[in-house]
Coordinates of C-alpha atoms and ligand atoms in Angstrom, one line a residue:
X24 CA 0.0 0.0 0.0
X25 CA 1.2 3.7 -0.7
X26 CA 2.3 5.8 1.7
X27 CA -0.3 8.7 2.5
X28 CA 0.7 11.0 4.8
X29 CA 3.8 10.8 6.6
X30 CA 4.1 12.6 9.9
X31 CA 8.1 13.4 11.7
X32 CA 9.2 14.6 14.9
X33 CA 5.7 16.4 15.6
X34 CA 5.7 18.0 18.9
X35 CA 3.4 20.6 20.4
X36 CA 2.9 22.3 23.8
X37 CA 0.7 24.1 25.6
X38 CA 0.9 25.7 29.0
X39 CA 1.6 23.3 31.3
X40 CA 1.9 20.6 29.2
X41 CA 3.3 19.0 26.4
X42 CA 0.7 17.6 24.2
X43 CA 2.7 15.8 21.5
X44 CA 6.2 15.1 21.6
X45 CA 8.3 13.9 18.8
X46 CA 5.4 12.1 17.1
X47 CA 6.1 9.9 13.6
X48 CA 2.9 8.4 12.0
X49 CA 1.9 6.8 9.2
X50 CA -1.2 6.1 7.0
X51 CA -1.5 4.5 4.4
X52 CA -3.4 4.2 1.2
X53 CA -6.9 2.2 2.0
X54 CA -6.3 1.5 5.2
X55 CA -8.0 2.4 8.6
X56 CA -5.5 3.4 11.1
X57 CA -6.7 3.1 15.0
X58 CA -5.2 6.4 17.2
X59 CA -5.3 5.3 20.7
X60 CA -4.8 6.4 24.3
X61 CA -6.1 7.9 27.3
X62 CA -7.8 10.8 27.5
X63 CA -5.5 13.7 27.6
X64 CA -2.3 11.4 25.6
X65 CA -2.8 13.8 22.3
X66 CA -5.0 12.4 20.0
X67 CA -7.2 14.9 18.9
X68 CA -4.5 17.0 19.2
X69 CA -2.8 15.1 16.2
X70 CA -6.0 14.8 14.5
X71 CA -5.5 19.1 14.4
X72 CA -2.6 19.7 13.8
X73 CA -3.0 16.8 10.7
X74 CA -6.3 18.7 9.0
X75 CA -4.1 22.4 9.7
X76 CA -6.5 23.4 13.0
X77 CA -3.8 24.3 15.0
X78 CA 0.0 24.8 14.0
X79 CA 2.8 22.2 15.1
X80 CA 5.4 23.6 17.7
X81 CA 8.1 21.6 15.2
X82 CA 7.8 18.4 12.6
X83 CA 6.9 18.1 8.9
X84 CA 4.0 16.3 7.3
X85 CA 4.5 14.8 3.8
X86 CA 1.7 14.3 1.4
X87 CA 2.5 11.0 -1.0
X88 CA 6.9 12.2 -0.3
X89 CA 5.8 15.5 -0.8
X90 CA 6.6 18.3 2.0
X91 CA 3.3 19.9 2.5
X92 CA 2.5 23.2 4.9
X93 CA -1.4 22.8 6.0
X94 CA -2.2 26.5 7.8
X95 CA -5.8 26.1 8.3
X96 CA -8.6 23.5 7.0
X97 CA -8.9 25.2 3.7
X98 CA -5.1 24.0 3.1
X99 CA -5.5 20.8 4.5
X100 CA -8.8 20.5 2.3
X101 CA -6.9 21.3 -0.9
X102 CA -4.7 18.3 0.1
X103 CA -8.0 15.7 0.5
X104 CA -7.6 15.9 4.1
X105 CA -10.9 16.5 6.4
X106 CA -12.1 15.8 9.3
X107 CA -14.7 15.2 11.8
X108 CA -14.0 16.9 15.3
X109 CA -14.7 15.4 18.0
X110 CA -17.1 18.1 19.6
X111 CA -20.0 18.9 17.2
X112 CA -19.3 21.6 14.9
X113 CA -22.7 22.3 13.5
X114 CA -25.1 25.6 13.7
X115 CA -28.2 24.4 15.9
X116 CA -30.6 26.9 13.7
X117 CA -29.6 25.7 10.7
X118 CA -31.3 22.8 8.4
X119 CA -29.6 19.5 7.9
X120 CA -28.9 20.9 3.5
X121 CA -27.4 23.6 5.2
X122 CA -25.0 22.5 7.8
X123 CA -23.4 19.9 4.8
X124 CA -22.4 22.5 2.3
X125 CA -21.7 25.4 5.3
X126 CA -19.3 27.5 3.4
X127 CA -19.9 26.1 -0.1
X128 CA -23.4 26.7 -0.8
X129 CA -24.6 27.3 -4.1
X130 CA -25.0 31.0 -4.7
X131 CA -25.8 33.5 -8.0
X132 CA -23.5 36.1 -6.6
X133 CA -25.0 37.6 -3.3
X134 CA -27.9 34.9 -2.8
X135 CA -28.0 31.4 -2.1
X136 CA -30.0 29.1 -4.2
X137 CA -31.9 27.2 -2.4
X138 CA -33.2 24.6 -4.9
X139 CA -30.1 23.5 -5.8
X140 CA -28.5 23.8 -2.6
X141 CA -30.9 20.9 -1.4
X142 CA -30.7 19.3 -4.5
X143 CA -26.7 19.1 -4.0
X144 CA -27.4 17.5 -0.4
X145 CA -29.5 15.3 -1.4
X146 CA -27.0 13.6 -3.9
X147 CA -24.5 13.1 -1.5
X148 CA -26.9 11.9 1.0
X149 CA -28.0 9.5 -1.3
X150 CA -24.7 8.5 -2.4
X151 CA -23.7 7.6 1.0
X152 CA -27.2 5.9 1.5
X153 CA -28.0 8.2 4.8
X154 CA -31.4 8.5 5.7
X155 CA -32.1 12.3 6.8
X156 CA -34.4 15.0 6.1
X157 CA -32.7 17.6 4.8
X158 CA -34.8 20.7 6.0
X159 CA -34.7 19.8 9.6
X160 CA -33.1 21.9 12.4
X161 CA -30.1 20.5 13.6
X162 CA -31.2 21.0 17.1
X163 CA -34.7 18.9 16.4
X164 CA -32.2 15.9 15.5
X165 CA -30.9 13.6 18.6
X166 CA -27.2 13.0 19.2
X167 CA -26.2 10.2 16.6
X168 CA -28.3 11.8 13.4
X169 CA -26.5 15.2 14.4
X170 CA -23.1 13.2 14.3
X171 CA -23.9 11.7 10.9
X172 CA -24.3 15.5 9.4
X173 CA -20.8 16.3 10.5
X174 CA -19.4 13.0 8.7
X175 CA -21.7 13.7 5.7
X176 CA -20.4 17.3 6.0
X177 CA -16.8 15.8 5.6
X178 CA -17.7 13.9 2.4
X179 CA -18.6 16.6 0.6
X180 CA -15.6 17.0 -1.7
X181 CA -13.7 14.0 -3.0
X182 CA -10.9 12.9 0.6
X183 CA -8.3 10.9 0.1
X184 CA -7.2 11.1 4.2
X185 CA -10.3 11.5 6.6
X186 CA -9.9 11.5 10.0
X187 CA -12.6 10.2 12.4
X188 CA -12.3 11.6 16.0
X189 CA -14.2 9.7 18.2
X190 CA -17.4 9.4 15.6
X191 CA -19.0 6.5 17.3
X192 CA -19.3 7.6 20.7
X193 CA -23.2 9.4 20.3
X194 CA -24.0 6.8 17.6
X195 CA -26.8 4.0 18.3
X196 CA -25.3 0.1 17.3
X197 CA -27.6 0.2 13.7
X198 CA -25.6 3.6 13.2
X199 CA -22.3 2.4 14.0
X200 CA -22.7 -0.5 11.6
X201 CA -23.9 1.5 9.1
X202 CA -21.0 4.1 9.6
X203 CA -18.6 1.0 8.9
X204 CA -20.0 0.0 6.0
X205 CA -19.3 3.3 4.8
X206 CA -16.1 3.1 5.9
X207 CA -15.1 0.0 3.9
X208 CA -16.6 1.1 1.0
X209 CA -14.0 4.0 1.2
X210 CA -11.2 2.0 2.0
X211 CA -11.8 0.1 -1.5
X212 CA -11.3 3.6 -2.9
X213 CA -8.4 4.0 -1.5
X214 CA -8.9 6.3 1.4
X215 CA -7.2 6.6 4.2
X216 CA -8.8 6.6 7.6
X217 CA -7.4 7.9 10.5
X218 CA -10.3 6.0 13.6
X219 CA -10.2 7.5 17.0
X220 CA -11.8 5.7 19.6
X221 CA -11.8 4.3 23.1
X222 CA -14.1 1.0 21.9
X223 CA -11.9 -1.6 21.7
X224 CA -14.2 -4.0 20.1
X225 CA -15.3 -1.6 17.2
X226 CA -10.9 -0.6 17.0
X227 CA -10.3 -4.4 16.5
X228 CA -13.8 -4.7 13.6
X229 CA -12.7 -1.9 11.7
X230 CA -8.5 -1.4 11.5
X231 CA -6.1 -2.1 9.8
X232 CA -3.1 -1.3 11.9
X233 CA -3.0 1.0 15.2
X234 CA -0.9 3.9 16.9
X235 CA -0.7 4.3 20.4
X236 CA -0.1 7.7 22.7
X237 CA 1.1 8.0 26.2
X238 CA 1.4 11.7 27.3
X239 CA 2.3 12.8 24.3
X240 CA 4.5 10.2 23.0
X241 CA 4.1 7.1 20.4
X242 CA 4.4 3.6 22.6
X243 CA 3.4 1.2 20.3
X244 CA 2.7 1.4 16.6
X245 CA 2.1 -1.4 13.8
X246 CA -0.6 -3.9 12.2
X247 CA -3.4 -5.0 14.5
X248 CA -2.8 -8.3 13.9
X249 CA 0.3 -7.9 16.2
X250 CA -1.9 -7.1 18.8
X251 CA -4.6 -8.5 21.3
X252 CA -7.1 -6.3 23.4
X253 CA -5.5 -7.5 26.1
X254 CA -1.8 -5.9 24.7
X255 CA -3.9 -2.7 23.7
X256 CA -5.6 -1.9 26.7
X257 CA -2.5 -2.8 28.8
X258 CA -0.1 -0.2 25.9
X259 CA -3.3 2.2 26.2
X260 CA -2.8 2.8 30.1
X261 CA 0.8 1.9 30.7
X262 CA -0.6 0.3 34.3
X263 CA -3.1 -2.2 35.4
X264 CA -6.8 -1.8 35.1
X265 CA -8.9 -1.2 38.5
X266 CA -10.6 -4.6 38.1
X267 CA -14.0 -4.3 39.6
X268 CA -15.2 -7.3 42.1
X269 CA -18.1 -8.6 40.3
X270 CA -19.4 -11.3 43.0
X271 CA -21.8 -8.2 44.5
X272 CA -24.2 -8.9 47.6
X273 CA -27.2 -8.6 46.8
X274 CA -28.2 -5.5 48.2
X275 CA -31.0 -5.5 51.6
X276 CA -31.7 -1.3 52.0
X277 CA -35.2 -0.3 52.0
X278 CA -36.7 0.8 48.6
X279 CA -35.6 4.8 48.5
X280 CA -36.9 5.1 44.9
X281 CA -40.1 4.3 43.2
X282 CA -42.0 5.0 40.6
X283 CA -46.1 4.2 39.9
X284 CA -47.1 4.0 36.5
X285 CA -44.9 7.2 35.8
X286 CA -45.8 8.8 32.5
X287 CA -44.7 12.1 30.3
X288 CA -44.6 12.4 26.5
X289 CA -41.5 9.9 26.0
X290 CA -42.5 6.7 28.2
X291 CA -46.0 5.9 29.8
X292 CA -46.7 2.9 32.9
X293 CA -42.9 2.8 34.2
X294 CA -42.8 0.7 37.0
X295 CA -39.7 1.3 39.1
X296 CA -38.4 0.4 42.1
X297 CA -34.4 1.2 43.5
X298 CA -33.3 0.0 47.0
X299 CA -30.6 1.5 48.4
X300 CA -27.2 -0.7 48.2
X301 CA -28.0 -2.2 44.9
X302 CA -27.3 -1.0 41.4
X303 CA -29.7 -1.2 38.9
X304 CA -29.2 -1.0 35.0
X305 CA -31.6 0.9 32.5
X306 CA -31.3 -0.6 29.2
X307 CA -32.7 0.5 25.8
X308 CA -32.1 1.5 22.7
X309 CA -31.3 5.0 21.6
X310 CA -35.2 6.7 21.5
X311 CA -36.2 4.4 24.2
X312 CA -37.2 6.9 26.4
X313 CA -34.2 6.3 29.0
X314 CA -32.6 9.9 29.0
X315 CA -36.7 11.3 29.2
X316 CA -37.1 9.2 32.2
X317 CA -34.1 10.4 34.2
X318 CA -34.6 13.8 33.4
X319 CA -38.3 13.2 35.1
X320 CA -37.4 11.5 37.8
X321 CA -34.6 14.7 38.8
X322 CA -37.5 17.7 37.5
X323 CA -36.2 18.5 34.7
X324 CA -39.1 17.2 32.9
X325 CA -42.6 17.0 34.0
X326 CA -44.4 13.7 34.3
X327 CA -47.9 13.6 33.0
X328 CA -48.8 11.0 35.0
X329 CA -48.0 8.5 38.0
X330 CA -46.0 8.9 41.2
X331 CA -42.7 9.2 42.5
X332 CA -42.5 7.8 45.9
X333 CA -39.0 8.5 47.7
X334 CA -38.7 6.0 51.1
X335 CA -42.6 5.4 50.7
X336 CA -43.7 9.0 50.8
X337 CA -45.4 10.5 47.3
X338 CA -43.3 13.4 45.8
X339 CA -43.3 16.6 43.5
X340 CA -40.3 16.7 42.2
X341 CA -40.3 20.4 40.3
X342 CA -36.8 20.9 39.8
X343 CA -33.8 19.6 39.6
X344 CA -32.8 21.8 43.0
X345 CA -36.0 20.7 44.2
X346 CA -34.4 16.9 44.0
X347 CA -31.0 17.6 45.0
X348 CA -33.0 18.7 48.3
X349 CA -34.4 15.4 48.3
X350 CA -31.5 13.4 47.8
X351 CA -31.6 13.0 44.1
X352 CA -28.8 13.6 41.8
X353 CA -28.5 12.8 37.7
X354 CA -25.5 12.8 36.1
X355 CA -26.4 13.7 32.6
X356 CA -25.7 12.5 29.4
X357 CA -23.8 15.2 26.3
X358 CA -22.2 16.2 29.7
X359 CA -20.2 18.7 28.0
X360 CA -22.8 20.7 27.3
X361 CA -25.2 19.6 29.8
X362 CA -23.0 19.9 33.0
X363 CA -19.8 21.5 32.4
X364 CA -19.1 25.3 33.8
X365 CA -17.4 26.1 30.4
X366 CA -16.1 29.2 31.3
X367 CA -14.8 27.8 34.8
X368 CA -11.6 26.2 35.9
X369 CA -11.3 22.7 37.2
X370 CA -12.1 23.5 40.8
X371 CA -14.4 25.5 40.6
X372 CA -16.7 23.0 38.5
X373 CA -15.3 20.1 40.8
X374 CA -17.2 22.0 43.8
X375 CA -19.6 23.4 42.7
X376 CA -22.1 20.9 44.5
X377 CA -20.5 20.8 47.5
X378 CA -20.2 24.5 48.0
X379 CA -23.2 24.2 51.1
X380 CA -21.4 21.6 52.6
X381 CA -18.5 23.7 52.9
X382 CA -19.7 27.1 53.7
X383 CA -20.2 27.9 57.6
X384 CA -23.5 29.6 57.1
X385 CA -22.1 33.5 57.2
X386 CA -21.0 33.1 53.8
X387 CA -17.9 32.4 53.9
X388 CA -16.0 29.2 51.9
X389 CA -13.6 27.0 53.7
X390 CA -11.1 27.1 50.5
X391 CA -8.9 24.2 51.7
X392 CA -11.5 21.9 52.4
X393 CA -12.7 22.9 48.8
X394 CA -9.8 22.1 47.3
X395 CA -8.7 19.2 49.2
X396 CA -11.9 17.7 48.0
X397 CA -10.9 18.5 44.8
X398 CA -7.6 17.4 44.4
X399 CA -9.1 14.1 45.7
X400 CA -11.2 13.9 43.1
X401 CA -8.6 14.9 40.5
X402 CA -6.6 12.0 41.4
X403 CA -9.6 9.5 41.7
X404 CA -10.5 9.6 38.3
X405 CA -6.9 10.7 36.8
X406 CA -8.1 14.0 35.6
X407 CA -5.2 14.9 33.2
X408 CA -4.8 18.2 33.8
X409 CA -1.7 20.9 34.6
X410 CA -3.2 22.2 37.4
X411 CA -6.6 22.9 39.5
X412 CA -7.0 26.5 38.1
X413 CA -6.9 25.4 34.4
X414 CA -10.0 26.6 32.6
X415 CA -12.2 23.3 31.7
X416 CA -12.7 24.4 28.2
X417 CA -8.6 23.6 27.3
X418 CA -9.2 19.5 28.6
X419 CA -9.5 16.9 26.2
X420 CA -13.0 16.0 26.2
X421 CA -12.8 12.9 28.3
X422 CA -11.5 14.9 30.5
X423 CA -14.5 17.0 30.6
X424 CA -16.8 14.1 30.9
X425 CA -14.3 13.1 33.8
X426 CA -14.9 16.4 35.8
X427 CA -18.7 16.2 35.2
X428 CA -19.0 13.1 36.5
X429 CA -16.6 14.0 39.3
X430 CA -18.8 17.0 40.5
X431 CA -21.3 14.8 42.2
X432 CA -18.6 13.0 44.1
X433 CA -17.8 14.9 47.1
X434 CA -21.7 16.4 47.1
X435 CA -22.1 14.5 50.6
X436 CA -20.0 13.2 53.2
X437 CA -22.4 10.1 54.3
X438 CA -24.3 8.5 50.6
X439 CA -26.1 6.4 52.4
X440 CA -29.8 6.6 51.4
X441 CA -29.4 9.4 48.6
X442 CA -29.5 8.3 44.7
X443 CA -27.0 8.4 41.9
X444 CA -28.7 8.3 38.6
X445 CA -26.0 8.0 35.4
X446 CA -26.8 8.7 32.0
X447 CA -24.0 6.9 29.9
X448 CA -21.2 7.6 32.9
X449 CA -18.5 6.5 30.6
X450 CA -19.1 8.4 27.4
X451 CA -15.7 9.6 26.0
X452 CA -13.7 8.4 28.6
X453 CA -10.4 5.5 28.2
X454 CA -10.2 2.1 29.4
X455 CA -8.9 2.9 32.3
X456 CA -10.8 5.2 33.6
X457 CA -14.0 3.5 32.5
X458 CA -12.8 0.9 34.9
X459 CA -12.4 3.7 37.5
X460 CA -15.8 4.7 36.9
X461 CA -17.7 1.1 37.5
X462 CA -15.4 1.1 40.8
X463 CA -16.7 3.8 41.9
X464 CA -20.4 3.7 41.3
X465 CA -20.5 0.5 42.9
X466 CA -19.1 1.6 46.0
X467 CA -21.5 4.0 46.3
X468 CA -24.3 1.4 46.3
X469 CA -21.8 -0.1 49.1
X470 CA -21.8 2.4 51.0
X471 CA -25.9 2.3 51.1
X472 CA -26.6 5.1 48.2
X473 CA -29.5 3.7 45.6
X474 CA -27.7 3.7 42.1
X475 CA -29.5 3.9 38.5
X476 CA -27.5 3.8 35.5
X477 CA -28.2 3.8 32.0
X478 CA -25.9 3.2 29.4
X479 CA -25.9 1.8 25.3
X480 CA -22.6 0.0 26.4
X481 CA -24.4 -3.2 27.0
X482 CA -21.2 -5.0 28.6
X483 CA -21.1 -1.9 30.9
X484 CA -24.8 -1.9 32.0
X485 CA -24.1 -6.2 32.5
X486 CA -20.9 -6.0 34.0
X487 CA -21.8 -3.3 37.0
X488 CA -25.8 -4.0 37.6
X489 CA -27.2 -5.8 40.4
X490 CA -30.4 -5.7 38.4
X491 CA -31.5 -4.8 35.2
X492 CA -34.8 -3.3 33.7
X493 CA -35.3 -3.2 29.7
X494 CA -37.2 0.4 28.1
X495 CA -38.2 -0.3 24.7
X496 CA -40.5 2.3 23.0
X497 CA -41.3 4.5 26.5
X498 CA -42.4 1.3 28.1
X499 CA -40.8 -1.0 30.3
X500 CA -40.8 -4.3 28.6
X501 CA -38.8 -6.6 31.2
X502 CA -37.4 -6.8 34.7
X503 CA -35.3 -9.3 36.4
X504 CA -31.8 -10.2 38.1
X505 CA -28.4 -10.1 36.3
X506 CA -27.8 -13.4 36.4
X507 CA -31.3 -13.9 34.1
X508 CA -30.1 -12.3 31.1
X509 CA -27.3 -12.6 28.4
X510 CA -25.8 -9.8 26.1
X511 CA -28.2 -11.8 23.1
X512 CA -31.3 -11.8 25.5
X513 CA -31.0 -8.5 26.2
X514 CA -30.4 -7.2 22.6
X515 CA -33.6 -9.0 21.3
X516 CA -35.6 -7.7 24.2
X517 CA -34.2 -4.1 23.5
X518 CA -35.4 -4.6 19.9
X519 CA -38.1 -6.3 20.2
X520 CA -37.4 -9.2 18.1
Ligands
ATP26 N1 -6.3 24.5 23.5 C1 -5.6 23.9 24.5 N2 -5.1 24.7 25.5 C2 -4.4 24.1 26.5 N3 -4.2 22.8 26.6 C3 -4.7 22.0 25.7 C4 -5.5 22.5 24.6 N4 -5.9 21.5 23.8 C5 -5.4 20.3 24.4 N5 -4.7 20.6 25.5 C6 -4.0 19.7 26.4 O1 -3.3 18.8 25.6 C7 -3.3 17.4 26.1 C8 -3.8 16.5 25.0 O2 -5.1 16.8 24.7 P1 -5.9 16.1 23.6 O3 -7.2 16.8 23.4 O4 -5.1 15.9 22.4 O5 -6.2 14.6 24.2 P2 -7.0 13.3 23.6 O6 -6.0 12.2 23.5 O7 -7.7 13.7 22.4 O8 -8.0 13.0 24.8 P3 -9.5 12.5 24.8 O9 -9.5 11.0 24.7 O10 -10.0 12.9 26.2 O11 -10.3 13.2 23.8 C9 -4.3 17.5 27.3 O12 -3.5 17.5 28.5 C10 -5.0 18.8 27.1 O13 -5.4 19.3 28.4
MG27 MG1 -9.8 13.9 22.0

């Protein structure tokens, strides 16, 4: 196979760290090329500096052995190179025609015609076989449609190197696949992919050969049929992986959460009960109604019908304040723009819920209990970053999913008998730290807290679950014990087939 790109000696810093240090890399013609490594180890920070987003500190990138400067995307697009980011890139008001040919539209001088502006989408939607309506909002669309604009977007002109950056991680399973078959069908044209992902199971369907970072640095580089997941995840995290005790008690608090034929536009007759001790697994497909019924149960939504009892007692639940009161936290999914201070450093979005805890009533903050709590937390979940007063917004984005999920951590001294609810906890983040994660949800349900998790990682939602209840279609379609159910059972039941 020809040689495509060919990076040397790539380095880049930033304050306080160095994000790529003497990088080489390699893609080849027609081949999909895996770029690995924890969050913060300088992926996507290659990914820019390959498709001319940001400027290398030193190194030089050859196109087929020719030297080749890429300043900005426009240069790198010249070349054949794009790219789809790894946070969305597309304008919310904006129809779905739109958003793919953002910057080349159509126009008779000053205007933009319309008709064939649409007509131009629709070609390349229908080359690519996507299914998507081209004059809807982009904010109307859920997470995984809104991702397969931004690829579309990408295939717009002719590539010969595209670089995926995490694509799968807000796709359903039926999306992924179909993204993949897309993907081969490119690689018989020649195309070079560039794949970055923490799945190790879709990294071992779809490569060719891999690359792997540590802080910066390549470890490990060459065909994946040199390699085992076993060897990758070990490379990946350069340590061993928490490994989660899966022989759980089977938990004996009283029931703190449940539900009575709970209803609201997305799900209707939700049945739900959540002691405190155990964990217990939401699964469904995308649409399902999962997200919808979290958001209810913490106020953000309004039920139409039903009750929520908490310890026995019948509640309103208005807000999600209102909840907090009653012991009743969500960690959200699209945390990064759901529950991320953007414009705040590390600290301050670490503590923001434990700020009561730590205030003495006149006013004033206890600062080194705030940031004790912090650093603990940083260290916990191995938040890569240079220091506790680094704005959020420069972390890579598992990262930022890490210091979301973090924020609920040190909300209470004593869990016992308040609830965790998790919308896809592990979104974004590495091996590792996904193991990090499962540790520490189930020691909360240890340490008495009631846990609800939903997740489309089905080995996630099997591996961490004391119990497990299937949504299909806003209706709970099956309940039972771990032990009752197999990846395939639970597939078919989340189907329906
Ligand atoms: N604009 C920036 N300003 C300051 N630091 C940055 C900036 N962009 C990235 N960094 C830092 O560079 C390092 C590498 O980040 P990068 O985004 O490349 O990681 P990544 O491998 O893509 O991680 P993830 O898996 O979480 O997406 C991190 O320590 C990050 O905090
Ligand atoms: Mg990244």
């Amino acid at each position: 196979m020809d040689t495509l790109l060919h990076l040397t000696g790539v380095s880049k810093r930033y304050p306080g760290v160095t994000a790529l240090d003497n990088v080489d890399f390699t893609l080849r013609s027609g081949e999909v090329h895996a770029l690995l490594g924890v969050n913060g180890a300088g992926k996507s920070t290659l990914v820019k500096i390959i498709c001319g987003a940001e400027p290398p500190d030193s190194g030089t990138m050859k196109f087929k052995n020719e030297t080749i400067q890429v300043n900005d995307t426009a240069d790198a697009m010249r070349h054949g190179i794009v790219v789809v980011y790894q946070e969305r890139t597309l304008i919310p008001h904006f129809t779905v025609a739109e958003n793919i040919l953002l910057g080349m539209e159509p126009t008779n001088g000053q205007l933009i015609r319309r008709r064939e502006l649409n007509q131009q989408a629709e070609q390349l939607l229908k080359r690519l076989g996507v299914d998507l309506d081209l004059n809807t909002e982009i904010l109307d669309l859920g997470a995984g449609q809104q991702q397969l604009v931004d690829i579309v977007r990408a295939l717009r002109t002719e590539p010969r190197v595209m670089v995926l950056d995490e694509p799968t991680a807000a796709l359903s399973q039926g999306e992924t696949k179909h993204l993949f078959e897309l993907l081969k069908q490119f690689k018989s044209q020649g195309i070079g992919i560039i794949f970055v992902s923490h799945r190790l199971d879709e990294v071992f369907e779809i490569s060719d050969s891999l690359t792997i970072l540590r802080d910066g640095r390549v470890v490990s580089s060459g065909p994946i049929s040199e390699y085992t997941p076993a060897r990758v995840t070990q490379e990946i995290v350069g340590r061993n992986v928490a490994k989660l005790e899966t022989d759980y008690k089977t938990a004996s608090g009283p029931v703190l959460l449940e539900t009575q034929e709970l209803a609201s536009e997305a799900f209707t007759g939700v049945n739900l009960k959540i002691a405190g001790g155990e964990v217990v697994g939401l699964a469904g497909v995308v649409g399902a109604g999962r997200t919808e019924l979290l958001e209810t149960l913490v106020g953000f939504r309004r039920a139409l019908g039903g009750k929520i009892m908490l310890e026995g007692k019948q509640v309103q639940i208005k807000s999600p304040a209102h909840a907090i009161r009653h012991g009743i936290v969500l960690v959200p999914d699209k945390r990064i723009e759901k529950g991320l201070l953007n414009r705040m450093n590390v600290l301050e979005n670490l503590t923001v819920s434990s700020l009561k805890r730590y205030s003495n009533g006149l006013g004033w903050l206890q600062q080194k209990k705030l940031s004790d709590v912090a650093v603990k937390t940083v260290d916990q979940l191995r938040i890569a970053s240079p220091s506790l007063t680094t704005p959020v917004q420069s972390l890579s984005g598992g990262n930022k999913q890490k210091v979301v999920f973090g924020k609920w951590l040190a909300w209470s001294e004593d869990v016992k008998d308040l609830i965790f609810m998790f919308d896809e906890p592990t979104e974004g983040v590495d091996v590792g730290a996904r193991a990090d994660m499962w540790v520490i949800i189930r020691n909360l349900a240890a340490q008495g807290a009631a846990v609800l998790v939903t997740s489309s990682d089905l080995d996630e939602l099997m591996e961490i679950s004391d119990r497990l209840y299937v949504m299909r279609r806003g209706r709970i379609v099956s309940e039972g014990a771990r032990q009752n159910y197999t990846h395939d059972s639970m597939l078919q039941l989340m189907m329906g087939v």
